[in-house]
Each structure stands twice: as structure tokens, then as C-alpha cells.
Amino acid sequence: MNEKILIIIPAYNEEKSILRVYQGIIDYNKENNTNYDVIVINDGSIDNTKKICQENNIPVINLVQNLGIGGAVQTGYKYAYENNYDYAIQYDGDGQHEISCVKDILKPLRENQADLVVGSRFIDKNSSEFKSSAARRMGIKIISNLIKITTGSRIYDVTSGFRASNKTVINYFAHVYPLEYPEPVTNAELVKKGLRVKEVPVRMHERETGKSSIHTWKNAYFMINIFFSILVVTLRRDK
């Protein structure tokens, strides 16, 4: 079975970790006879991320300015769509995600049980020692409850950036993807559209470098914005 699998790594100022993360994927491929392709989306970094990718022959798309996490990830999905990949995996460039768990989030796609699979820290308490800060966990729980109310489905790790998509979702995300709060908003949107979103337990690590793209968990402005963003995508009528 000649599957085409792409790992999308959005990177903003990840000079301290991007080579190690990329090399970890390459080493895993060699040791496990897997064939995960990689594309780094350098989101207008102002550090040496671009230079490190070029000097080490890391496949990279360099954005001319910082688009934010939504624009960077959508660029990866556009690349996956245009190059006819069967599956695309979102994978952080800061060392937080575990390459050995990619097979776990791919499994429901391969078995046609899901269209989008979310790697989750919360559905199995033993899967990941790293659970994030108390403030972030509280924000995640609130958003999870909102998605349950608006869609009828429960997603626990709503902000997880460790996700795998099949061709249906790749096509959709290549054309429609929010610039802000993309994971919780698209999770809710896909469920509302009748696509199958499934969570599987994964291991995650505390980020080695950098900072989260969502870093205002104690900020009421953040919660209000994400609240209305989810309401808009779940209540609107598709033409």
C-alpha cells in the first residue's frame, strides 16, 4: 500500500528545536521503515529558523511575513492538497509531540473510522504525563463544554495541535481554515458538518522551546473571541 503521508510543521522562531524535531522524524523513518514526508512552514520567523532549514536541507516553505498559526497550517494543507497526499498530520516544531504516536492518530483514518483524528492528553489519564497548566486545562474544559452544547459531541483535548486528516479534510482545510483559534473552531465546524472527529490517546511533552500560539488563557478577551468564533461556525447555514 503506497500511502502518501505528510507531516506539516508550522514554525515561528523555532531555531532551537526545528533541526532536532526534523531529525527525530527522519531517524524514526529509518528505524521503523516508515515513509513520512515533512514540510516545515516557516511563518516569517525573525530568528535563524529559515537558515537552519536551508543549511540542513529541511523541506521548507518560507512565508514572507508572519501569518499566524492558522495561515501557516493552512499553507501546509494547501501543499498536501496540491501534492495529492492521502493523510496530513499537524506536528509542532517545539518538541511537544511524539513521533511514535503518529501511527496511533493515523489508525482510525486508515480503518475509515474518522475523517479527523485528534491526539488527546485527556481521554486516557495514563497516556501523557504532561497535561499543561491548570489555567490552560480550565480553558480547555470550558471550550470542550461549549462544543458539546453547540454540536452534541464531546471533544476533550480541543486545542491539541497534534491532528491527522484524510483527503476529505485536507481538501476542506486547504480552502477554508480560520486564522485564529484554528483547532477548537475547526473541531466544532467539522462535527457540525457531519464529518467524523475522533480522539485517541497520545503522549505529549512539555515544550522544549518557544511559547504557545495560544498564551492568554487568563484573558477574558480570548475566551469571548473563541466563544463567538465557535458559535458562528456551528450556527451558520452552509449555502
PDB file of C-alpha atoms in Angstrom:
ATOM      1  CA  MET A   1       0.000   0.000   0.000  1.00  0.00           C
ATOM      2  CA  ASN A   2       1.679   3.182  -1.220  1.00  0.00           C
ATOM      3  CA  GLU A   3       0.199   5.786   1.076  1.00  0.00           C
ATOM      4  CA  LYS A   4       1.378   9.367   0.848  1.00  0.00           C
ATOM      5  CA  ILE A   5       1.699  10.807   4.343  1.00  0.00           C
ATOM      6  CA  LEU A   6       2.754  14.380   5.075  1.00  0.00           C
ATOM      7  CA  ILE A   7       3.812  15.835   8.408  1.00  0.00           C
ATOM      8  CA  ILE A   8       3.124  19.590   8.491  1.00  0.00           C
ATOM      9  CA  ILE A   9       5.310  21.525  10.942  1.00  0.00           C
ATOM     10  CA  PRO A  10       4.353  25.183  11.437  1.00  0.00           C
ATOM     11  CA  ALA A  11       7.368  27.034  12.801  1.00  0.00           C
ATOM     12  CA  TYR A  12       7.747  30.543  14.159  1.00  0.00           C
ATOM     13  CA  ASN A  13      11.123  31.301  15.753  1.00  0.00           C
ATOM     14  CA  GLU A  14      11.952  27.639  16.379  1.00  0.00           C
ATOM     15  CA  GLU A  15      15.723  27.869  15.787  1.00  0.00           C
ATOM     16  CA  LYS A  16      16.476  25.965  18.984  1.00  0.00           C
ATOM     17  CA  SER A  17      14.336  22.945  18.194  1.00  0.00           C
ATOM     18  CA  ILE A  18      13.459  22.640  14.494  1.00  0.00           C
ATOM     19  CA  LEU A  19      16.518  20.605  13.464  1.00  0.00           C
ATOM     20  CA  ARG A  20      16.112  18.206  16.383  1.00  0.00           C
ATOM     21  CA  VAL A  21      12.395  17.738  15.637  1.00  0.00           C
ATOM     22  CA  TYR A  22      13.035  17.139  11.935  1.00  0.00           C
ATOM     23  CA  GLN A  23      15.912  14.746  12.597  1.00  0.00           C
ATOM     24  CA  GLY A  24      13.741  12.823  15.028  1.00  0.00           C
ATOM     25  CA  ILE A  25      11.225  12.165  12.235  1.00  0.00           C
ATOM     26  CA  ILE A  26      13.950  11.114   9.788  1.00  0.00           C
ATOM     27  CA  ASP A  27      15.520   8.768  12.354  1.00  0.00           C
ATOM     28  CA  TYR A  28      12.105   7.269  13.116  1.00  0.00           C
ATOM     29  CA  ASN A  29      11.515   6.649   9.403  1.00  0.00           C
ATOM     30  CA  LYS A  30      14.819   4.775   9.121  1.00  0.00           C
ATOM     31  CA  GLU A  31      14.319   2.722  12.284  1.00  0.00           C
ATOM     32  CA  ASN A  32      10.689   1.772  11.610  1.00  0.00           C
ATOM     33  CA  ASN A  33      10.576   1.574   7.818  1.00  0.00           C
ATOM     34  CA  THR A  34       8.015   4.368   7.640  1.00  0.00           C
ATOM     35  CA  ASN A  35       7.880   6.999   4.948  1.00  0.00           C
ATOM     36  CA  TYR A  36       6.579  10.191   6.498  1.00  0.00           C
ATOM     37  CA  ASP A  37       7.278  13.202   4.309  1.00  0.00           C
ATOM     38  CA  VAL A  38       7.865  16.531   6.067  1.00  0.00           C
ATOM     39  CA  ILE A  39       7.172  20.137   5.174  1.00  0.00           C
ATOM     40  CA  VAL A  40       8.140  22.948   7.523  1.00  0.00           C
ATOM     41  CA  ILE A  41       6.113  26.136   7.172  1.00  0.00           C
ATOM     42  CA  ASN A  42       8.441  28.912   8.305  1.00  0.00           C
ATOM     43  CA  ASP A  43       5.933  31.543   9.369  1.00  0.00           C
ATOM     44  CA  GLY A  44       8.015  34.667   8.835  1.00  0.00           C
ATOM     45  CA  SER A  45      10.444  33.805  11.631  1.00  0.00           C
ATOM     46  CA  ILE A  46      12.831  36.572  12.662  1.00  0.00           C
ATOM     47  CA  ASP A  47      15.402  34.201  14.154  1.00  0.00           C
ATOM     48  CA  ASN A  48      17.548  31.602  12.338  1.00  0.00           C
ATOM     49  CA  THR A  49      14.762  29.110  11.566  1.00  0.00           C
ATOM     50  CA  LYS A  50      14.992  29.751   7.808  1.00  0.00           C
ATOM     51  CA  LYS A  51      18.787  29.499   7.785  1.00  0.00           C
ATOM     52  CA  ILE A  52      18.803  26.249   9.760  1.00  0.00           C
ATOM     53  CA  CYS A  53      16.267  24.671   7.392  1.00  0.00           C
ATOM     54  CA  GLN A  54      18.247  25.712   4.331  1.00  0.00           C
ATOM     55  CA  GLU A  55      21.620  24.605   5.706  1.00  0.00           C
ATOM     56  CA  ASN A  56      20.277  21.184   6.687  1.00  0.00           C
ATOM     57  CA  ASN A  57      18.184  20.552   3.565  1.00  0.00           C
ATOM     58  CA  ILE A  58      14.945  20.539   5.534  1.00  0.00           C
ATOM     59  CA  PRO A  59      11.946  20.845   3.167  1.00  0.00           C
ATOM     60  CA  VAL A  60      10.526  24.280   3.927  1.00  0.00           C
ATOM     61  CA  ILE A  61       8.097  26.874   2.645  1.00  0.00           C
ATOM     62  CA  ASN A  62       9.181  30.330   3.781  1.00  0.00           C
ATOM     63  CA  LEU A  63       6.299  32.748   4.222  1.00  0.00           C
ATOM     64  CA  VAL A  64       7.272  36.350   3.500  1.00  0.00           C
ATOM     65  CA  GLN A  65       5.539  37.566   6.637  1.00  0.00           C
ATOM     66  CA  ASN A  66       4.073  36.135   9.805  1.00  0.00           C
ATOM     67  CA  LEU A  67       0.536  34.882   9.104  1.00  0.00           C
ATOM     68  CA  GLY A  68      -0.068  33.298  12.490  1.00  0.00           C
ATOM     69  CA  ILE A  69      -0.772  29.664  13.269  1.00  0.00           C
ATOM     70  CA  GLY A  70      -3.902  29.454  11.103  1.00  0.00           C
ATOM     71  CA  GLY A  71      -2.244  30.812   7.971  1.00  0.00           C
ATOM     72  CA  ALA A  72       0.857  28.688   8.458  1.00  0.00           C
ATOM     73  CA  VAL A  73      -1.057  25.454   8.961  1.00  0.00           C
ATOM     74  CA  GLN A  74      -3.365  26.162   6.028  1.00  0.00           C
ATOM     75  CA  THR A  75      -0.304  26.639   3.836  1.00  0.00           C
ATOM     76  CA  GLY A  76       0.692  23.110   4.806  1.00  0.00           C
ATOM     77  CA  TYR A  77      -2.747  21.791   3.938  1.00  0.00           C
ATOM     78  CA  LYS A  78      -2.615  23.561   0.571  1.00  0.00           C
ATOM     79  CA  TYR A  79       0.699  21.832  -0.084  1.00  0.00           C
ATOM     80  CA  ALA A  80      -0.802  18.475   0.920  1.00  0.00           C
ATOM     81  CA  TYR A  81      -3.821  19.039  -1.327  1.00  0.00           C
ATOM     82  CA  GLU A  82      -1.802  20.149  -4.345  1.00  0.00           C
ATOM     83  CA  ASN A  83       0.557  17.174  -3.987  1.00  0.00           C
ATOM     84  CA  ASN A  84      -2.233  14.617  -3.547  1.00  0.00           C
ATOM     85  CA  TYR A  85      -1.360  13.342  -0.080  1.00  0.00           C
ATOM     86  CA  ASP A  86      -3.617  10.693   1.450  1.00  0.00           C
ATOM     87  CA  TYR A  87      -3.080  11.879   5.015  1.00  0.00           C
ATOM     88  CA  ALA A  88      -1.713  15.026   6.639  1.00  0.00           C
ATOM     89  CA  ILE A  89      -0.511  15.330  10.219  1.00  0.00           C
ATOM     90  CA  GLN A  90      -0.121  18.587  12.121  1.00  0.00           C
ATOM     91  CA  TYR A  91       3.011  18.395  14.242  1.00  0.00           C
ATOM     92  CA  ASP A  92       4.532  21.080  16.443  1.00  0.00           C
ATOM     93  CA  GLY A  93       8.072  22.320  15.852  1.00  0.00           C
ATOM     94  CA  ASP A  94       8.855  22.775  19.533  1.00  0.00           C
ATOM     95  CA  GLY A  95       9.374  19.156  20.567  1.00  0.00           C
ATOM     96  CA  GLN A  96       5.976  18.749  22.236  1.00  0.00           C
ATOM     97  CA  HIS A  97       4.678  15.936  20.026  1.00  0.00           C
ATOM     98  CA  GLU A  98       5.842  12.329  19.999  1.00  0.00           C
ATOM     99  CA  ILE A  99       6.670  10.878  16.581  1.00  0.00           C
ATOM    100  CA  SER A 100       5.912   7.297  17.697  1.00  0.00           C
ATOM    101  CA  CYS A 101       2.273   8.344  18.251  1.00  0.00           C
ATOM    102  CA  VAL A 102       1.729   9.316  14.597  1.00  0.00           C
ATOM    103  CA  LYS A 103       0.765   5.712  13.816  1.00  0.00           C
ATOM    104  CA  ASP A 104      -1.919   5.928  16.527  1.00  0.00           C
ATOM    105  CA  ILE A 105      -3.608   9.001  15.100  1.00  0.00           C
ATOM    106  CA  LEU A 106      -3.378   7.549  11.594  1.00  0.00           C
ATOM    107  CA  LYS A 107      -5.032   4.254  12.548  1.00  0.00           C
ATOM    108  CA  PRO A 108      -8.691   5.454  12.632  1.00  0.00           C
ATOM    109  CA  LEU A 109      -8.187   7.161   9.252  1.00  0.00           C
ATOM    110  CA  ARG A 110      -6.744   4.031   7.696  1.00  0.00           C
ATOM    111  CA  GLU A 111      -9.642   1.980   9.064  1.00  0.00           C
ATOM    112  CA  ASN A 112     -12.179   4.541   7.768  1.00  0.00           C
ATOM    113  CA  GLN A 113     -13.434   5.288  11.279  1.00  0.00           C
ATOM    114  CA  ALA A 114     -12.757   9.019  11.170  1.00  0.00           C
ATOM    115  CA  ASP A 115     -12.058  11.977   8.909  1.00  0.00           C
ATOM    116  CA  LEU A 116     -10.055  13.930  11.506  1.00  0.00           C
ATOM    117  CA  VAL A 117      -8.222  12.403  14.451  1.00  0.00           C
ATOM    118  CA  VAL A 118      -7.177  14.458  17.463  1.00  0.00           C
ATOM    119  CA  GLY A 119      -4.236  13.334  19.567  1.00  0.00           C
ATOM    120  CA  SER A 120      -5.520  13.752  23.114  1.00  0.00           C
ATOM    121  CA  ARG A 121      -3.901  14.048  26.535  1.00  0.00           C
ATOM    122  CA  PHE A 122      -7.170  13.712  28.403  1.00  0.00           C
ATOM    123  CA  ILE A 123      -9.138  10.628  27.301  1.00  0.00           C
ATOM    124  CA  ASP A 124      -6.607   8.283  28.914  1.00  0.00           C
ATOM    125  CA  LYS A 125      -5.055   9.682  32.085  1.00  0.00           C
ATOM    126  CA  ASN A 126      -2.045   7.387  31.714  1.00  0.00           C
ATOM    127  CA  SER A 127      -1.187   8.245  28.103  1.00  0.00           C
ATOM    128  CA  SER A 128       0.632  11.515  28.776  1.00  0.00           C
ATOM    129  CA  GLU A 129       2.311  12.800  31.905  1.00  0.00           C
ATOM    130  CA  PHE A 130       2.274  16.337  30.505  1.00  0.00           C
ATOM    131  CA  LYS A 131      -1.221  17.835  30.848  1.00  0.00           C
ATOM    132  CA  SER A 132      -0.470  21.586  30.556  1.00  0.00           C
ATOM    133  CA  SER A 133      -1.026  24.303  33.159  1.00  0.00           C
ATOM    134  CA  ALA A 134      -4.078  24.482  35.420  1.00  0.00           C
ATOM    135  CA  ALA A 135      -5.250  27.707  33.728  1.00  0.00           C
ATOM    136  CA  ARG A 136      -4.951  26.151  30.294  1.00  0.00           C
ATOM    137  CA  ARG A 137      -6.767  22.990  31.383  1.00  0.00           C
ATOM    138  CA  MET A 138      -9.608  25.112  32.724  1.00  0.00           C
ATOM    139  CA  GLY A 139      -9.842  26.981  29.414  1.00  0.00           C
ATOM    140  CA  ILE A 140      -9.817  23.682  27.511  1.00  0.00           C
ATOM    141  CA  LYS A 141     -12.643  22.340  29.679  1.00  0.00           C
ATOM    142  CA  ILE A 142     -14.773  25.430  29.088  1.00  0.00           C
ATOM    143  CA  ILE A 143     -14.260  25.206  25.319  1.00  0.00           C
ATOM    144  CA  SER A 144     -14.972  21.466  25.390  1.00  0.00           C
ATOM    145  CA  ASN A 145     -18.286  22.154  27.137  1.00  0.00           C
ATOM    146  CA  LEU A 146     -19.180  24.814  24.584  1.00  0.00           C
ATOM    147  CA  ILE A 147     -18.534  22.429  21.686  1.00  0.00           C
ATOM    148  CA  LYS A 148     -20.655  19.789  23.432  1.00  0.00           C
ATOM    149  CA  ILE A 149     -23.524  22.266  23.801  1.00  0.00           C
ATOM    150  CA  THR A 150     -23.369  23.523  20.214  1.00  0.00           C
ATOM    151  CA  THR A 151     -22.677  20.244  18.395  1.00  0.00           C
ATOM    152  CA  GLY A 152     -23.796  17.457  20.727  1.00  0.00           C
ATOM    153  CA  SER A 153     -20.347  15.840  20.605  1.00  0.00           C
ATOM    154  CA  ARG A 154     -17.651  15.895  23.257  1.00  0.00           C
ATOM    155  CA  ILE A 155     -14.049  16.619  22.325  1.00  0.00           C
ATOM    156  CA  TYR A 156     -11.754  16.733  25.335  1.00  0.00           C
ATOM    157  CA  ASP A 157      -8.393  17.997  24.058  1.00  0.00           C
ATOM    158  CA  VAL A 158      -9.920  20.746  21.922  1.00  0.00           C
ATOM    159  CA  THR A 159      -6.731  22.759  21.426  1.00  0.00           C
ATOM    160  CA  SER A 160      -4.440  19.856  20.562  1.00  0.00           C
ATOM    161  CA  GLY A 161      -2.299  20.709  17.561  1.00  0.00           C
ATOM    162  CA  PHE A 162      -1.438  17.032  17.033  1.00  0.00           C
ATOM    163  CA  ARG A 163      -4.053  16.032  14.449  1.00  0.00           C
ATOM    164  CA  ALA A 164      -4.355  13.791  11.397  1.00  0.00           C
ATOM    165  CA  SER A 165      -6.648  14.378   8.409  1.00  0.00           C
ATOM    166  CA  ASN A 166      -7.827  12.303   5.482  1.00  0.00           C
ATOM    167  CA  LYS A 167      -8.260  13.599   1.925  1.00  0.00           C
ATOM    168  CA  THR A 168     -11.741  14.970   2.621  1.00  0.00           C
ATOM    169  CA  VAL A 169     -10.466  17.184   5.430  1.00  0.00           C
ATOM    170  CA  ILE A 170      -7.249  18.075   3.606  1.00  0.00           C
ATOM    171  CA  ASN A 171      -9.363  19.372   0.731  1.00  0.00           C
ATOM    172  CA  TYR A 172     -11.615  21.332   3.071  1.00  0.00           C
ATOM    173  CA  PHE A 173      -8.801  22.847   5.150  1.00  0.00           C
ATOM    174  CA  ALA A 174      -6.865  23.798   2.012  1.00  0.00           C
ATOM    175  CA  HIS A 175      -9.771  26.072   1.068  1.00  0.00           C
ATOM    176  CA  VAL A 176     -11.338  27.004   4.436  1.00  0.00           C
ATOM    177  CA  TYR A 177      -9.294  27.481   7.596  1.00  0.00           C
ATOM    178  CA  PRO A 178      -9.567  30.084  10.379  1.00  0.00           C
ATOM    179  CA  LEU A 179      -6.629  32.358  11.108  1.00  0.00           C
ATOM    180  CA  GLU A 180      -7.283  32.381  14.853  1.00  0.00           C
ATOM    181  CA  TYR A 181      -8.018  29.532  17.290  1.00  0.00           C
ATOM    182  CA  PRO A 182      -7.968  27.013  14.415  1.00  0.00           C
ATOM    183  CA  GLU A 183      -8.047  23.758  16.384  1.00  0.00           C
ATOM    184  CA  PRO A 184     -11.142  24.312  18.569  1.00  0.00           C
ATOM    185  CA  VAL A 185     -13.003  26.151  15.816  1.00  0.00           C
ATOM    186  CA  THR A 186     -12.352  23.529  13.122  1.00  0.00           C
ATOM    187  CA  ASN A 187     -13.076  20.667  15.530  1.00  0.00           C
ATOM    188  CA  ALA A 188     -16.518  22.155  16.147  1.00  0.00           C
ATOM    189  CA  GLU A 189     -17.051  23.018  12.488  1.00  0.00           C
ATOM    190  CA  LEU A 190     -16.273  19.538  11.183  1.00  0.00           C
ATOM    191  CA  VAL A 191     -18.553  17.877  13.732  1.00  0.00           C
ATOM    192  CA  LYS A 192     -21.365  20.270  12.806  1.00  0.00           C
ATOM    193  CA  LYS A 193     -20.841  19.450   9.113  1.00  0.00           C
ATOM    194  CA  GLY A 194     -21.311  15.765   9.845  1.00  0.00           C
ATOM    195  CA  LEU A 195     -17.678  14.707   9.470  1.00  0.00           C
ATOM    196  CA  ARG A 196     -16.228  12.170  11.868  1.00  0.00           C
ATOM    197  CA  VAL A 197     -13.887  13.559  14.519  1.00  0.00           C
ATOM    198  CA  LYS A 198     -12.248  11.024  16.817  1.00  0.00           C
ATOM    199  CA  GLU A 199      -9.819  11.372  19.725  1.00  0.00           C
ATOM    200  CA  VAL A 200      -7.062   8.896  20.506  1.00  0.00           C
ATOM    201  CA  PRO A 201      -4.659   8.983  23.456  1.00  0.00           C
ATOM    202  CA  VAL A 202      -1.132  10.210  22.764  1.00  0.00           C
ATOM    203  CA  ARG A 203       1.956  11.192  24.705  1.00  0.00           C
ATOM    204  CA  MET A 204       2.964  14.810  24.729  1.00  0.00           C
ATOM    205  CA  HIS A 205       5.982  16.531  26.197  1.00  0.00           C
ATOM    206  CA  GLU A 206       6.354  19.930  27.772  1.00  0.00           C
ATOM    207  CA  ARG A 207       7.509  22.278  25.053  1.00  0.00           C
ATOM    208  CA  GLU A 208      11.284  22.463  24.851  1.00  0.00           C
ATOM    209  CA  THR A 209      11.466  25.999  23.461  1.00  0.00           C
ATOM    210  CA  GLY A 210       9.292  28.925  22.386  1.00  0.00           C
ATOM    211  CA  LYS A 211       5.803  29.720  23.581  1.00  0.00           C
ATOM    212  CA  SER A 212       2.308  28.577  22.772  1.00  0.00           C
ATOM    213  CA  SER A 213       0.390  30.238  19.946  1.00  0.00           C
ATOM    214  CA  ILE A 214      -2.438  30.429  22.491  1.00  0.00           C
ATOM    215  CA  HIS A 215      -0.991  32.109  25.551  1.00  0.00           C
ATOM    216  CA  THR A 216      -3.795  34.232  27.014  1.00  0.00           C
ATOM    217  CA  TRP A 217      -5.743  31.666  28.999  1.00  0.00           C
ATOM    218  CA  LYS A 218      -6.459  34.091  31.827  1.00  0.00           C
ATOM    219  CA  ASN A 219      -7.600  36.760  29.392  1.00  0.00           C
ATOM    220  CA  ALA A 220     -11.372  37.245  29.119  1.00  0.00           C
ATOM    221  CA  TYR A 221     -10.842  38.649  25.621  1.00  0.00           C
ATOM    222  CA  PHE A 222      -9.531  35.285  24.443  1.00  0.00           C
ATOM    223  CA  MET A 223     -12.454  33.327  25.870  1.00  0.00           C
ATOM    224  CA  ILE A 224     -15.027  35.746  24.456  1.00  0.00           C
ATOM    225  CA  ASN A 225     -13.459  35.579  20.988  1.00  0.00           C
ATOM    226  CA  ILE A 226     -13.282  31.818  20.887  1.00  0.00           C
ATOM    227  CA  PHE A 227     -16.827  31.583  22.250  1.00  0.00           C
ATOM    228  CA  PHE A 228     -18.217  33.670  19.411  1.00  0.00           C
ATOM    229  CA  SER A 229     -15.992  32.002  16.797  1.00  0.00           C
ATOM    230  CA  ILE A 230     -17.405  28.595  17.702  1.00  0.00           C
ATOM    231  CA  LEU A 231     -20.947  29.932  17.782  1.00  0.00           C
ATOM    232  CA  VAL A 232     -20.544  31.399  14.289  1.00  0.00           C
ATOM    233  CA  VAL A 233     -19.281  28.178  12.674  1.00  0.00           C
ATOM    234  CA  THR A 234     -21.806  25.949  14.418  1.00  0.00           C
ATOM    235  CA  LEU A 235     -24.877  28.116  13.889  1.00  0.00           C
ATOM    236  CA  ARG A 236     -24.323  29.344  10.353  1.00  0.00           C
ATOM    237  CA  ARG A 237     -26.101  27.663   7.473  1.00  0.00           C
ATOM    238  CA  ASP A 238     -23.962  26.406   4.608  1.00  0.00           C
ATOM    239  CA  LYS A 239     -25.125  27.528   1.188  1.00  0.00           C
TER     240      LYS A 239
END
